[in-house]
Amino acid sequence: MVLTKTPICNFGEKTKSFELKGIDGQLHKLEDHIGKNGLLIMFICNHCPYVKAIIRDIVEDCKNLRKKGVNSIAIMSNDTKEYPEDSFENMKIFSKKFNFTFPYLIDETQEIAKKYKAECTPEFYLFNQQNKLEYRGRMDETSPSSDKKPSGKDLRVAIDNLLSNQPVCEEQLPSMGCNIKWKAN
């Protein structure tokens, strides 16, 4: 596990289109999943202890967001040859274990992670109704080695501001977690 921190939000940046295979065997286009009030894109994986520390909260938050018109998508971009725990079959198992209610997609070419400049898992991107980036960062300060329970406060404040048409806080804290496991060239 290599701790990686991400850069801060490039406010106003537009979503980047994609079509990725989901664990349901279907191809998912970004445009088909944009909610009436926004979209949360998460880069996660199965093996990362940072993801494991907050996955139950992620699933619960995504259920609540859907009710508020904000859809969610999770993308797994790691090299599955070197990290078989993140394989497509294991993505299905992980999703079922934690009752995902959002698409879990595999980025086999890692092209989408590169387009979004994703650097670690978990990493959160919140887009508004115009598909413009409002938040890029962490869910909260939780880490696998801390005694703190996940609160989701950083991401939740951004979501609450988005839904109430308030400016999302410009003081955003970077995600921290395991680096994306890039394929060797």
mmCIF file of C-alpha atoms in Angstrom:
data_model
loop_
_atom_site.group_PDB
_atom_site.id
_atom_site.type_symbol
_atom_site.label_atom_id
_atom_site.label_comp_id
_atom_site.label_asym_id
_atom_site.label_seq_id
_atom_site.Cartn_x
_atom_site.Cartn_y
_atom_site.Cartn_z
ATOM 1 C CA MET A 1 0.000 0.000 0.000
ATOM 2 C CA VAL A 2 1.439 3.318 -1.102
ATOM 3 C CA LEU A 3 -0.280 6.380 0.359
ATOM 4 C CA THR A 4 -1.128 8.874 -2.368
ATOM 5 C CA LYS A 5 -2.789 12.287 -2.087
ATOM 6 C CA THR A 6 -4.586 13.907 -4.987
ATOM 7 C CA PRO A 7 -4.539 17.424 -6.365
ATOM 8 C CA ILE A 8 -7.439 19.714 -5.512
ATOM 9 C CA CYS A 9 -10.483 20.285 -7.696
ATOM 10 C CA ASN A 10 -10.228 21.935 -11.091
ATOM 11 C CA PHE A 11 -13.522 23.803 -10.627
ATOM 12 C CA GLY A 12 -15.829 23.832 -13.629
ATOM 13 C CA GLU A 13 -14.051 21.080 -15.534
ATOM 14 C CA LYS A 14 -16.587 19.065 -17.565
ATOM 15 C CA THR A 15 -17.274 15.339 -17.216
ATOM 16 C CA LYS A 16 -15.309 13.166 -19.600
ATOM 17 C CA SER A 17 -17.422 10.784 -21.592
ATOM 18 C CA PHE A 18 -16.867 7.045 -21.351
ATOM 19 C CA GLU A 19 -18.385 3.669 -22.046
ATOM 20 C CA LEU A 20 -17.266 0.955 -19.639
ATOM 21 C CA LYS A 21 -18.319 -2.593 -18.835
ATOM 22 C CA GLY A 22 -20.187 -3.009 -15.573
ATOM 23 C CA ILE A 23 -20.287 -6.011 -13.294
ATOM 24 C CA ASP A 24 -23.788 -6.603 -14.685
ATOM 25 C CA GLY A 25 -22.160 -7.431 -18.048
ATOM 26 C CA GLN A 26 -23.636 -4.340 -19.718
ATOM 27 C CA LEU A 27 -21.815 -1.378 -21.250
ATOM 28 C CA HIS A 28 -22.472 1.821 -19.325
ATOM 29 C CA LYS A 29 -22.223 5.263 -20.905
ATOM 30 C CA LEU A 30 -21.561 8.210 -18.645
ATOM 31 C CA GLU A 31 -24.402 10.153 -20.239
ATOM 32 C CA ASP A 32 -26.941 7.483 -19.221
ATOM 33 C CA HIS A 33 -26.143 7.897 -15.526
ATOM 34 C CA ILE A 34 -26.172 11.652 -14.988
ATOM 35 C CA GLY A 35 -28.774 12.502 -12.346
ATOM 36 C CA LYS A 36 -31.103 15.486 -12.523
ATOM 37 C CA ASN A 37 -29.115 17.146 -9.715
ATOM 38 C CA GLY A 38 -25.637 15.841 -10.467
ATOM 39 C CA LEU A 39 -23.301 12.886 -10.568
ATOM 40 C CA LEU A 40 -20.758 11.408 -8.175
ATOM 41 C CA ILE A 41 -17.936 9.466 -9.822
ATOM 42 C CA MET A 42 -15.773 7.400 -7.484
ATOM 43 C CA PHE A 43 -12.535 5.613 -8.266
ATOM 44 C CA ILE A 44 -12.385 2.635 -5.916
ATOM 45 C CA CYS A 45 -11.052 -0.915 -5.866
ATOM 46 C CA ASN A 46 -11.586 -4.095 -3.887
ATOM 47 C CA HIS A 47 -8.275 -4.459 -2.074
ATOM 48 C CA CYS A 48 -7.508 -0.932 -0.817
ATOM 49 C CA PRO A 49 -7.715 -0.624 2.984
ATOM 50 C CA TYR A 50 -8.796 3.017 2.598
ATOM 51 C CA VAL A 51 -11.785 1.911 0.509
ATOM 52 C CA LYS A 52 -12.569 -0.952 2.876
ATOM 53 C CA ALA A 53 -12.590 1.472 5.826
ATOM 54 C CA ILE A 54 -15.456 3.504 4.314
ATOM 55 C CA ILE A 55 -17.245 1.242 1.810
ATOM 56 C CA ARG A 56 -20.371 0.753 3.934
ATOM 57 C CA ASP A 57 -20.714 4.531 4.269
ATOM 58 C CA ILE A 58 -20.160 4.994 0.535
ATOM 59 C CA VAL A 59 -22.978 2.555 -0.240
ATOM 60 C CA GLU A 60 -25.359 4.233 2.227
ATOM 61 C CA ASP A 61 -24.508 7.714 0.987
ATOM 62 C CA CYS A 62 -25.089 6.665 -2.631
ATOM 63 C CA LYS A 63 -28.544 5.309 -1.748
ATOM 64 C CA ASN A 64 -29.440 8.629 -0.142
ATOM 65 C CA LEU A 65 -27.983 10.642 -3.010
ATOM 66 C CA ARG A 66 -30.079 8.780 -5.564
ATOM 67 C CA LYS A 67 -33.225 9.857 -3.701
ATOM 68 C CA LYS A 68 -32.007 13.459 -4.077
ATOM 69 C CA GLY A 69 -31.369 13.199 -7.820
ATOM 70 C CA VAL A 70 -27.604 12.670 -7.672
ATOM 71 C CA ASN A 71 -26.520 9.408 -9.299
ATOM 72 C CA SER A 72 -23.303 7.568 -8.488
ATOM 73 C CA ILE A 73 -20.835 5.479 -10.473
ATOM 74 C CA ALA A 74 -17.812 3.565 -9.167
ATOM 75 C CA ILE A 75 -14.870 2.835 -11.455
ATOM 76 C CA MET A 76 -12.089 0.326 -10.828
ATOM 77 C CA SER A 77 -8.954 1.119 -12.871
ATOM 78 C CA ASN A 78 -6.221 -0.991 -11.273
ATOM 79 C CA ASP A 79 -3.993 -3.456 -13.127
ATOM 80 C CA THR A 80 -5.856 -6.703 -12.424
ATOM 81 C CA LYS A 81 -2.988 -8.887 -13.644
ATOM 82 C CA GLU A 82 -0.702 -7.596 -10.893
ATOM 83 C CA TYR A 83 -3.568 -7.130 -8.410
ATOM 84 C CA PRO A 84 -5.910 -10.110 -8.937
ATOM 85 C CA GLU A 85 -7.988 -9.151 -5.882
ATOM 86 C CA ASP A 86 -9.328 -6.350 -8.097
ATOM 87 C CA SER A 87 -10.329 -8.689 -10.942
ATOM 88 C CA PHE A 88 -13.698 -8.369 -12.660
ATOM 89 C CA GLU A 89 -14.970 -11.515 -10.893
ATOM 90 C CA ASN A 90 -13.811 -10.145 -7.542
ATOM 91 C CA MET A 91 -15.500 -6.830 -8.331
ATOM 92 C CA LYS A 92 -18.777 -8.783 -8.587
ATOM 93 C CA ILE A 93 -18.139 -10.448 -5.236
ATOM 94 C CA PHE A 94 -17.153 -7.148 -3.566
ATOM 95 C CA SER A 95 -20.219 -5.388 -4.955
ATOM 96 C CA LYS A 96 -22.549 -8.137 -3.788
ATOM 97 C CA LYS A 97 -20.941 -8.310 -0.332
ATOM 98 C CA PHE A 98 -21.548 -4.591 0.233
ATOM 99 C CA ASN A 99 -24.881 -4.356 -1.644
ATOM 100 C CA PHE A 100 -23.876 -1.796 -4.255
ATOM 101 C CA THR A 101 -26.873 0.029 -5.713
ATOM 102 C CA PHE A 102 -24.771 1.914 -8.255
ATOM 103 C CA PRO A 103 -22.876 0.714 -11.338
ATOM 104 C CA TYR A 104 -19.420 -0.712 -10.645
ATOM 105 C CA LEU A 105 -17.392 -0.414 -13.831
ATOM 106 C CA ILE A 106 -14.026 -1.732 -14.934
ATOM 107 C CA ASP A 107 -11.580 0.566 -16.699
ATOM 108 C CA GLU A 108 -9.457 -2.181 -18.258
ATOM 109 C CA THR A 109 -7.387 0.171 -20.426
ATOM 110 C CA GLN A 110 -6.988 2.693 -17.596
ATOM 111 C CA GLU A 111 -7.893 5.369 -20.150
ATOM 112 C CA ILE A 112 -10.689 6.816 -17.995
ATOM 113 C CA ALA A 113 -8.543 7.087 -14.878
ATOM 114 C CA LYS A 114 -6.003 8.960 -16.996
ATOM 115 C CA LYS A 115 -8.693 11.256 -18.483
ATOM 116 C CA TYR A 116 -9.897 12.160 -14.990
ATOM 117 C CA LYS A 117 -6.326 12.284 -13.663
ATOM 118 C CA ALA A 118 -7.320 9.896 -10.898
ATOM 119 C CA GLU A 119 -4.462 9.069 -8.604
ATOM 120 C CA CYS A 120 -5.765 7.008 -5.736
ATOM 121 C CA THR A 121 -8.571 4.924 -4.293
ATOM 122 C CA PRO A 122 -10.910 6.146 -3.013
ATOM 123 C CA GLU A 123 -11.178 9.376 -4.970
ATOM 124 C CA PHE A 124 -14.420 11.352 -5.380
ATOM 125 C CA TYR A 125 -15.553 13.689 -8.177
ATOM 126 C CA LEU A 126 -18.846 15.548 -7.735
ATOM 127 C CA PHE A 127 -20.397 17.154 -10.820
ATOM 128 C CA ASN A 128 -23.312 19.593 -10.838
ATOM 129 C CA GLN A 129 -26.413 19.676 -13.067
ATOM 130 C CA GLN A 130 -24.356 21.215 -15.902
ATOM 131 C CA ASN A 131 -21.779 18.392 -15.652
ATOM 132 C CA LYS A 132 -19.178 20.744 -14.213
ATOM 133 C CA LEU A 133 -16.817 19.636 -11.467
ATOM 134 C CA GLU A 134 -17.731 21.067 -8.069
ATOM 135 C CA TYR A 135 -15.683 18.832 -5.782
ATOM 136 C CA ARG A 136 -12.675 16.557 -6.043
ATOM 137 C CA GLY A 137 -11.347 15.144 -2.853
ATOM 138 C CA ARG A 138 -11.836 12.897 0.083
ATOM 139 C CA MET A 139 -14.919 11.611 1.829
ATOM 140 C CA ASP A 140 -13.479 12.526 5.223
ATOM 141 C CA GLU A 141 -10.334 12.212 7.316
ATOM 142 C CA THR A 142 -10.837 8.488 8.000
ATOM 143 C CA SER A 143 -7.908 6.170 7.396
ATOM 144 C CA PRO A 144 -7.448 2.466 8.080
ATOM 145 C CA SER A 145 -5.113 3.169 10.985
ATOM 146 C CA SER A 146 -7.266 5.807 12.684
ATOM 147 C CA ASP A 147 -9.733 5.137 15.452
ATOM 148 C CA LYS A 148 -12.193 7.537 13.847
ATOM 149 C CA LYS A 149 -15.425 6.264 12.382
ATOM 150 C CA PRO A 150 -16.247 7.506 8.882
ATOM 151 C CA SER A 151 -18.317 10.677 8.954
ATOM 152 C CA GLY A 152 -18.265 11.560 5.264
ATOM 153 C CA LYS A 153 -18.278 15.199 6.346
ATOM 154 C CA ASP A 154 -16.096 16.640 3.557
ATOM 155 C CA LEU A 155 -18.000 15.033 0.704
ATOM 156 C CA ARG A 156 -21.374 15.513 2.421
ATOM 157 C CA VAL A 157 -20.801 19.255 2.868
ATOM 158 C CA ALA A 158 -20.010 19.517 -0.849
ATOM 159 C CA ILE A 159 -23.159 17.538 -1.713
ATOM 160 C CA ASP A 160 -25.355 19.583 0.631
ATOM 161 C CA ASN A 161 -24.019 22.810 -0.885
ATOM 162 C CA LEU A 162 -24.590 21.479 -4.399
ATOM 163 C CA LEU A 163 -28.192 20.494 -3.617
ATOM 164 C CA SER A 164 -28.971 23.846 -1.970
ATOM 165 C CA ASN A 165 -27.400 25.800 -4.846
ATOM 166 C CA GLN A 166 -24.712 27.167 -2.550
ATOM 167 C CA PRO A 167 -21.094 27.487 -3.644
ATOM 168 C CA VAL A 168 -19.160 24.369 -2.820
ATOM 169 C CA CYS A 169 -16.383 25.151 -0.380
ATOM 170 C CA GLU A 170 -13.221 26.176 -2.186
ATOM 171 C CA GLU A 171 -11.088 24.800 0.633
ATOM 172 C CA GLN A 172 -11.136 21.171 -0.398
ATOM 173 C CA LEU A 173 -8.942 18.479 1.038
ATOM 174 C CA PRO A 174 -7.322 15.922 -1.249
ATOM 175 C CA SER A 175 -8.256 12.279 -1.279
ATOM 176 C CA MET A 176 -5.765 9.961 0.273
ATOM 177 C CA GLY A 177 -5.519 6.269 -0.276
ATOM 178 C CA CYS A 178 -3.729 3.633 -2.289
ATOM 179 C CA ASN A 179 -2.273 4.793 -5.573
ATOM 180 C CA ILE A 180 -3.867 3.593 -8.810
ATOM 181 C CA LYS A 181 -2.017 0.429 -9.825
ATOM 182 C CA TRP A 182 -0.876 1.389 -13.321
ATOM 183 C CA LYS A 183 0.013 -1.232 -15.896
ATOM 184 C CA ALA A 184 3.665 -1.464 -16.903
ATOM 185 C CA ASN A 185 4.280 -0.084 -20.389
#
